[in-house]
mmCIF file of C-alpha atoms in Angstrom:
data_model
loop_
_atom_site.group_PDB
_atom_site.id
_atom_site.type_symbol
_atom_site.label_atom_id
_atom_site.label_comp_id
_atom_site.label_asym_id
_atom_site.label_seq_id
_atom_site.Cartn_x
_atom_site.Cartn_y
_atom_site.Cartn_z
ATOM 1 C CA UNK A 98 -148.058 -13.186 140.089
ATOM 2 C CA UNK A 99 -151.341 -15.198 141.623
ATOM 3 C CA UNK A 100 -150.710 -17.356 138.595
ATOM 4 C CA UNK A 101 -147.616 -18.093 139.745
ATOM 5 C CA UNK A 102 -148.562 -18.482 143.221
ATOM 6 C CA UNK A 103 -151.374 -21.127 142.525
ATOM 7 C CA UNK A 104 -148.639 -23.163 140.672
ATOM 8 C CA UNK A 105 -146.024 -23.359 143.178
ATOM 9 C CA UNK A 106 -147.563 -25.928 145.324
ATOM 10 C CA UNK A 107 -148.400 -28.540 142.412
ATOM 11 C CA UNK A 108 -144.458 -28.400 141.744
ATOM 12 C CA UNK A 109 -143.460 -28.965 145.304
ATOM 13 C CA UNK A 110 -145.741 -31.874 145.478
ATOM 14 C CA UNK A 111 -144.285 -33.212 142.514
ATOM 15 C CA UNK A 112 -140.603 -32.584 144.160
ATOM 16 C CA UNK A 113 -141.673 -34.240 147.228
ATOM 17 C CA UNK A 114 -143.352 -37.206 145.705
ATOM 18 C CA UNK A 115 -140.936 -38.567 143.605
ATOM 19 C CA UNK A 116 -141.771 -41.161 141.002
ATOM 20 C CA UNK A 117 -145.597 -40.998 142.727
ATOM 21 C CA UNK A 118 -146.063 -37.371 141.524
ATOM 22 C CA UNK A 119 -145.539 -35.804 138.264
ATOM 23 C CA UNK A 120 -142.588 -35.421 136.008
ATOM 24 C CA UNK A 121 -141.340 -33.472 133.290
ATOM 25 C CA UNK A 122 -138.925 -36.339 131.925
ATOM 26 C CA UNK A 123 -140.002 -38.190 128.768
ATOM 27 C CA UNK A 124 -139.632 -41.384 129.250
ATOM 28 C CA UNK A 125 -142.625 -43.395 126.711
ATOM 29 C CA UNK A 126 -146.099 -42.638 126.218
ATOM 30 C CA UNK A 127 -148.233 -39.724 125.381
ATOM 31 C CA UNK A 128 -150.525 -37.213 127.364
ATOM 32 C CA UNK A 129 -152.509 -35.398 124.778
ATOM 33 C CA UNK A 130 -154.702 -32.098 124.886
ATOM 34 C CA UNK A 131 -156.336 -31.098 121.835
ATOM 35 C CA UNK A 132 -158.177 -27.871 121.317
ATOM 36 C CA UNK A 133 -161.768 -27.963 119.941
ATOM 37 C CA UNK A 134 -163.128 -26.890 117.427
ATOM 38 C CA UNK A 135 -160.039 -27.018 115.794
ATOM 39 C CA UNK A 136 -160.841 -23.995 113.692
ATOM 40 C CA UNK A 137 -163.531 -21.034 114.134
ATOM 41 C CA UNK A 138 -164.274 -17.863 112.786
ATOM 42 C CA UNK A 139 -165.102 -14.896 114.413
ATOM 43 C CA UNK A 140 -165.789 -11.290 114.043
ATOM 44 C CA UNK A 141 -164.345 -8.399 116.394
ATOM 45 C CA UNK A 142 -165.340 -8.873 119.601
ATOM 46 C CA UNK A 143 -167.172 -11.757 118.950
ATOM 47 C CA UNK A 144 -167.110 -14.698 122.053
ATOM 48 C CA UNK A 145 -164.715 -17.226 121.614
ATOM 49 C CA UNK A 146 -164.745 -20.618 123.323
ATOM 50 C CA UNK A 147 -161.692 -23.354 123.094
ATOM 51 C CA UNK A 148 -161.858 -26.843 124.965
ATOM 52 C CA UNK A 149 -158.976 -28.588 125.984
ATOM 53 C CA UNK A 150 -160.168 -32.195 125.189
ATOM 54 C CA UNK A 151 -158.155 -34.916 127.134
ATOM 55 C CA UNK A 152 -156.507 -37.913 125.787
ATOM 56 C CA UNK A 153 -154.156 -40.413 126.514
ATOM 57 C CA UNK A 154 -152.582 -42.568 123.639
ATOM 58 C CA UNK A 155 -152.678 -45.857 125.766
ATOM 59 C CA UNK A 156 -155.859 -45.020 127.050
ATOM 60 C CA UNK A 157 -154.844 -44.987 130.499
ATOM 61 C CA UNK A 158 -156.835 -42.938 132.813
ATOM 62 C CA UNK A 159 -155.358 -43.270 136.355
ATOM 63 C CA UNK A 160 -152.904 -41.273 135.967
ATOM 64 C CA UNK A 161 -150.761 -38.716 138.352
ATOM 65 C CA UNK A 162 -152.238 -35.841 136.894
ATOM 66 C CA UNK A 163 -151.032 -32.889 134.457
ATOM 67 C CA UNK A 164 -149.830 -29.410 134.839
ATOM 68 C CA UNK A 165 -151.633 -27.641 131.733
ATOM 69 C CA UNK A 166 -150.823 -24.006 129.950
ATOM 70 C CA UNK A 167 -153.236 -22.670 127.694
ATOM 71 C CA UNK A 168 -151.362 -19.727 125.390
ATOM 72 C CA UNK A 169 -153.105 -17.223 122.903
ATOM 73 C CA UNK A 170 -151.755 -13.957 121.654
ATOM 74 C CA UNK A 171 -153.388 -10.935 123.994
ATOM 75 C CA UNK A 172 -153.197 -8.875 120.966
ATOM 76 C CA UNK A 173 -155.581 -11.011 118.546
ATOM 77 C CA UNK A 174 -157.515 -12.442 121.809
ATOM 78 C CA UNK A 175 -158.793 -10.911 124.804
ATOM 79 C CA UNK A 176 -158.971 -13.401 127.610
ATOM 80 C CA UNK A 177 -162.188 -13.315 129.479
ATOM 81 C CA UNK A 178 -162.055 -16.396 132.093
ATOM 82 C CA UNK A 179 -161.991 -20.372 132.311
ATOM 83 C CA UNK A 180 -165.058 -22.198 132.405
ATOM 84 C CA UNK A 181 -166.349 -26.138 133.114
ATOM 85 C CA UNK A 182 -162.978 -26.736 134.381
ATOM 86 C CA UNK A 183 -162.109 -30.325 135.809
ATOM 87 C CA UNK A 184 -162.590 -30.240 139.542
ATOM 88 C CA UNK A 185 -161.606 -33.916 140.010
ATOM 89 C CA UNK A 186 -158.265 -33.827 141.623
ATOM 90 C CA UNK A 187 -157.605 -30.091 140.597
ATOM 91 C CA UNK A 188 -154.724 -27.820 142.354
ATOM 92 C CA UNK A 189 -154.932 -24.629 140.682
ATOM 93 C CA UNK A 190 -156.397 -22.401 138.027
ATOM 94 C CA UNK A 191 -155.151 -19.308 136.942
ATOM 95 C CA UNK A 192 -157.651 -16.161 136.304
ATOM 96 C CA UNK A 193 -155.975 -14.466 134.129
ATOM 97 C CA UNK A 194 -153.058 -13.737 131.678
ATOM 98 C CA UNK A 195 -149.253 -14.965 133.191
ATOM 99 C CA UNK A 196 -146.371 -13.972 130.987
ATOM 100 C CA UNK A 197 -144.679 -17.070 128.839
ATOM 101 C CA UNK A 198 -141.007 -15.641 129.413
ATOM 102 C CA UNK A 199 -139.927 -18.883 128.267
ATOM 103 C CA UNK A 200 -141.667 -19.477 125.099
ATOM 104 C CA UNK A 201 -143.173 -23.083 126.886
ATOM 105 C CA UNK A 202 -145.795 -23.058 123.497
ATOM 106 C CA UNK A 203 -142.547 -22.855 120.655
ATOM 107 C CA UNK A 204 -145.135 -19.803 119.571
ATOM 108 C CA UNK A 205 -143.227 -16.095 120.126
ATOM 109 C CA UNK A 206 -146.826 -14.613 119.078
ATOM 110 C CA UNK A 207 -148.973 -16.439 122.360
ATOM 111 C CA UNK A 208 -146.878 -14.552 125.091
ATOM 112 C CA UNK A 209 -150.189 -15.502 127.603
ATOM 113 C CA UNK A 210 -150.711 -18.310 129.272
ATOM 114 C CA UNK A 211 -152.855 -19.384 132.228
ATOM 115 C CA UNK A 212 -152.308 -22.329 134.294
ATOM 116 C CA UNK A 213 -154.001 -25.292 135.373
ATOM 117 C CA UNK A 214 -153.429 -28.004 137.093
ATOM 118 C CA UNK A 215 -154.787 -31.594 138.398
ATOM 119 C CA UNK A 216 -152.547 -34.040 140.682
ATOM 120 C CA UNK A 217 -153.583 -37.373 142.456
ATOM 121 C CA UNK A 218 -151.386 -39.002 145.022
ATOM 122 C CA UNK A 219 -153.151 -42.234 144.630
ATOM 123 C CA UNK A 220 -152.701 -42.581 140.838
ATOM 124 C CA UNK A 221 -155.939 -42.023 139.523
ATOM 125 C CA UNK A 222 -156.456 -39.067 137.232
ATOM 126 C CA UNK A 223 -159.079 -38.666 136.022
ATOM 127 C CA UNK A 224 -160.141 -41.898 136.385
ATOM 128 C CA UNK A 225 -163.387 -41.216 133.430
ATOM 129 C CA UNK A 226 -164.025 -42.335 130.183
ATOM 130 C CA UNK A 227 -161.344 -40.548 127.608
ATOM 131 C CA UNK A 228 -161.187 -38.451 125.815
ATOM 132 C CA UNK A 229 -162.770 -35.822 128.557
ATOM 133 C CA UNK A 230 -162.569 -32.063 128.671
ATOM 134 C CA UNK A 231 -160.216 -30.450 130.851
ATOM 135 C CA UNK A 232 -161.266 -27.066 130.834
ATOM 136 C CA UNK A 233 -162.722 -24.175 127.971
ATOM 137 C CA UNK A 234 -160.643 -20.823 127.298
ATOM 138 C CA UNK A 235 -163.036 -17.621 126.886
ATOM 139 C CA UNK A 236 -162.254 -14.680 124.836
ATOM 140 C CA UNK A 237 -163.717 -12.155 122.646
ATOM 141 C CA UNK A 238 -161.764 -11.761 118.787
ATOM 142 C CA UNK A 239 -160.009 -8.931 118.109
ATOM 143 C CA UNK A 240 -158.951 -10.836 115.027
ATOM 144 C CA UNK A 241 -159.274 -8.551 112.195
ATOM 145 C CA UNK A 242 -160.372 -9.622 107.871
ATOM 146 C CA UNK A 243 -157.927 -11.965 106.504
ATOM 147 C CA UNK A 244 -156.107 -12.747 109.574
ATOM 148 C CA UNK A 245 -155.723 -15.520 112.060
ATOM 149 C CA UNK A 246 -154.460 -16.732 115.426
ATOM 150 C CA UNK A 247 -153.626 -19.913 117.448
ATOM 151 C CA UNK A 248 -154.486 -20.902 120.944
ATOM 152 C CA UNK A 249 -151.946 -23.350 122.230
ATOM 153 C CA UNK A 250 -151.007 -25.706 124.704
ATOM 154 C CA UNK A 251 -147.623 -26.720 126.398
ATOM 155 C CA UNK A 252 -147.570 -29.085 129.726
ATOM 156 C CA UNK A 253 -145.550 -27.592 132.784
ATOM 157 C CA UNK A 254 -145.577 -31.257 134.206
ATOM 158 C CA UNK A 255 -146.633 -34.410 133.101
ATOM 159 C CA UNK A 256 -147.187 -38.144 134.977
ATOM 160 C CA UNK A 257 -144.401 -40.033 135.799
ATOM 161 C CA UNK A 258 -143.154 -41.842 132.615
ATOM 162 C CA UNK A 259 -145.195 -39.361 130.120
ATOM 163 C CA UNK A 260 -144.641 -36.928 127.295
ATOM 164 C CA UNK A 261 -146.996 -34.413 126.222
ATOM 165 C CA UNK A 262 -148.383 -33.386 122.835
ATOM 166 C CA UNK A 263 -150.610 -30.559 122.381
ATOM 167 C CA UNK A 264 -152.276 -29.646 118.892
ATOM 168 C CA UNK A 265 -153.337 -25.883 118.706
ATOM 169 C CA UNK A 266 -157.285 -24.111 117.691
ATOM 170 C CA UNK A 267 -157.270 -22.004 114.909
ATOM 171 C CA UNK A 268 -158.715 -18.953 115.131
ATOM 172 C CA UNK A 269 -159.735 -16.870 111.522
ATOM 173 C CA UNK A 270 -161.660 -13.496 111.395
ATOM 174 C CA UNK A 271 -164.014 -12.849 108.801
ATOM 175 C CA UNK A 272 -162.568 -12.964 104.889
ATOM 176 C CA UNK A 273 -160.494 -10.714 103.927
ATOM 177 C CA UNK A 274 -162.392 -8.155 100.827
ATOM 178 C CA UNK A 275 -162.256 -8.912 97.401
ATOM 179 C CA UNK A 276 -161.009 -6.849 94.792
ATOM 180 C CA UNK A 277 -162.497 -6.674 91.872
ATOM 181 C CA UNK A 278 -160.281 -5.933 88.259
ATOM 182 C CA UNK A 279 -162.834 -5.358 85.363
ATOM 183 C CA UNK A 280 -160.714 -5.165 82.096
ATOM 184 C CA UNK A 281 -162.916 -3.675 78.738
ATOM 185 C CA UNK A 282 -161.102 -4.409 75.286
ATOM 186 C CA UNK A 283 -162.195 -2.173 72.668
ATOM 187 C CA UNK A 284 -162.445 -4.220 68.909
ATOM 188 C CA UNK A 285 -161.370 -1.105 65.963
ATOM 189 C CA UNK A 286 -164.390 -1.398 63.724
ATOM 190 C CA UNK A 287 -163.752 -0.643 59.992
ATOM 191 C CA UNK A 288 -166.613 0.849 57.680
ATOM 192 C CA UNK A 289 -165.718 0.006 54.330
ATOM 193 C CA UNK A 290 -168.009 2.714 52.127
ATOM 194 C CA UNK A 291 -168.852 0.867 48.874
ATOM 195 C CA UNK A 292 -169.880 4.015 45.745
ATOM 196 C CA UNK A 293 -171.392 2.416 42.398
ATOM 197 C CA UNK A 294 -171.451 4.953 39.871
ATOM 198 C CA UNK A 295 -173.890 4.312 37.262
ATOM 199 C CA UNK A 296 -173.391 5.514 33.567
ATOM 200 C CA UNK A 297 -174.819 8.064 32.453
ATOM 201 C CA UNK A 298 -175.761 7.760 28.696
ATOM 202 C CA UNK A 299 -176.688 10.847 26.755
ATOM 203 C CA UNK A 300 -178.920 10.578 23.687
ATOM 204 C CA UNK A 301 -178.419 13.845 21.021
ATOM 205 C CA UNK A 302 -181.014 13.885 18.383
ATOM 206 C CA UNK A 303 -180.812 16.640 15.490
ATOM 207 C CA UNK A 304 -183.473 17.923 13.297
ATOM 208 C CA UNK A 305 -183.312 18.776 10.176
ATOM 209 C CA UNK A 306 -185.888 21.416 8.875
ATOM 210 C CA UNK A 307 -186.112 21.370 4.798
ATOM 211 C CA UNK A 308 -186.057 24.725 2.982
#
């Protein structure tokens, strides 16, 4: 519920601001967020680190600011805090695990999420060199051999005349155990016994004694 609390007042400033502020409609170009490394693997309860890196596809960085969700799956991640986050411009952070009741990710595994969120009323977000690095997701794995997860990204408001893209981190535990089949073929062997009889030649020789 602090979650929620910390967001409300980036989406009333949007409200009140008008086409200064943020908005969710799509209207052209591209706010991107990017999670790095795109793929690690970890043991159980192993640390686990994921970036958001920043970009914007016509490199455009005075913006109005973005409203950011980072998702993972609580049951293949636990979430341990948010580091090196962004303090130019920033309106709140979330500490911990919100529910996604609405799916915001298109993932039904990731039902966490934790806000954040950055919004300049003079139109210059965040005004550095992109791409830059919004913020980095800890957890430790509780992704078990063979298996894998995703931490995601969905935007709950964008700048004014903006879409949002976010591509996901992979996250693989250790391989999966191999299996082993050893198969033996027996070969018949034949004996073949060879006998050779040799003949046997008998010699009879009779004496005759004279009278």
């Amino acid at each position: 519920m602090s979650q929620l609390k910390a967001i409300r007042p980036f989406v009333t400033s949007t409200l009140l601001l008008g086409g200064v502020g943020l908005s969710s409609a799509a209207l052209g170009a591209v706010q991107q967020v990017t999670g790095v490394p795109s793929t690690q693997m970890k043991n159980p309860a192993e640390a686990v680190a994921v970036t958001a890196s920043y970009n914007v596809d016509d490199a455009d960085n005075t913006l109005t600011g973005l409203g950011l969700n980072i998702h993972w799956d609580p049951t293949k991640l636990n979430f341990v805090s948010l580091t090196s986050v962004l303090a130019t411009d920033k309106i709140a952070e979330g500490a911990g695990c919100t529910a996604d009741v609405g799916d915001l990710d298109g993932d039904p595994s990731t039902t966490c999420l934790v806000p954040v969120g950055w919004l300049s009323l003079s139109g210059s977000w965040p005004n550095v060199a992109l791409p830059v690095d919004l913020a980095t997701a800890n957890f430790t794995s509780n992704v078990v051999a063979g298996d894998s997860t995703n931490v995601r990204f969905s935007a709950s408001s964008t700048a004014a005349g903006y879409t949002f893209s976010g591509t996901p981190a992979q996250v693989d535990g250790p391989p999966a155990p191999t299996t082993t089949t050893t198969t033996t073929t027996q070969t018949p062997t034949t004996t073949t016994t060879s006998t050779t009889q040799t003949p046997t030649t008998t010699t009879t020789s009779t004496t005759q004694t004279p009278t």
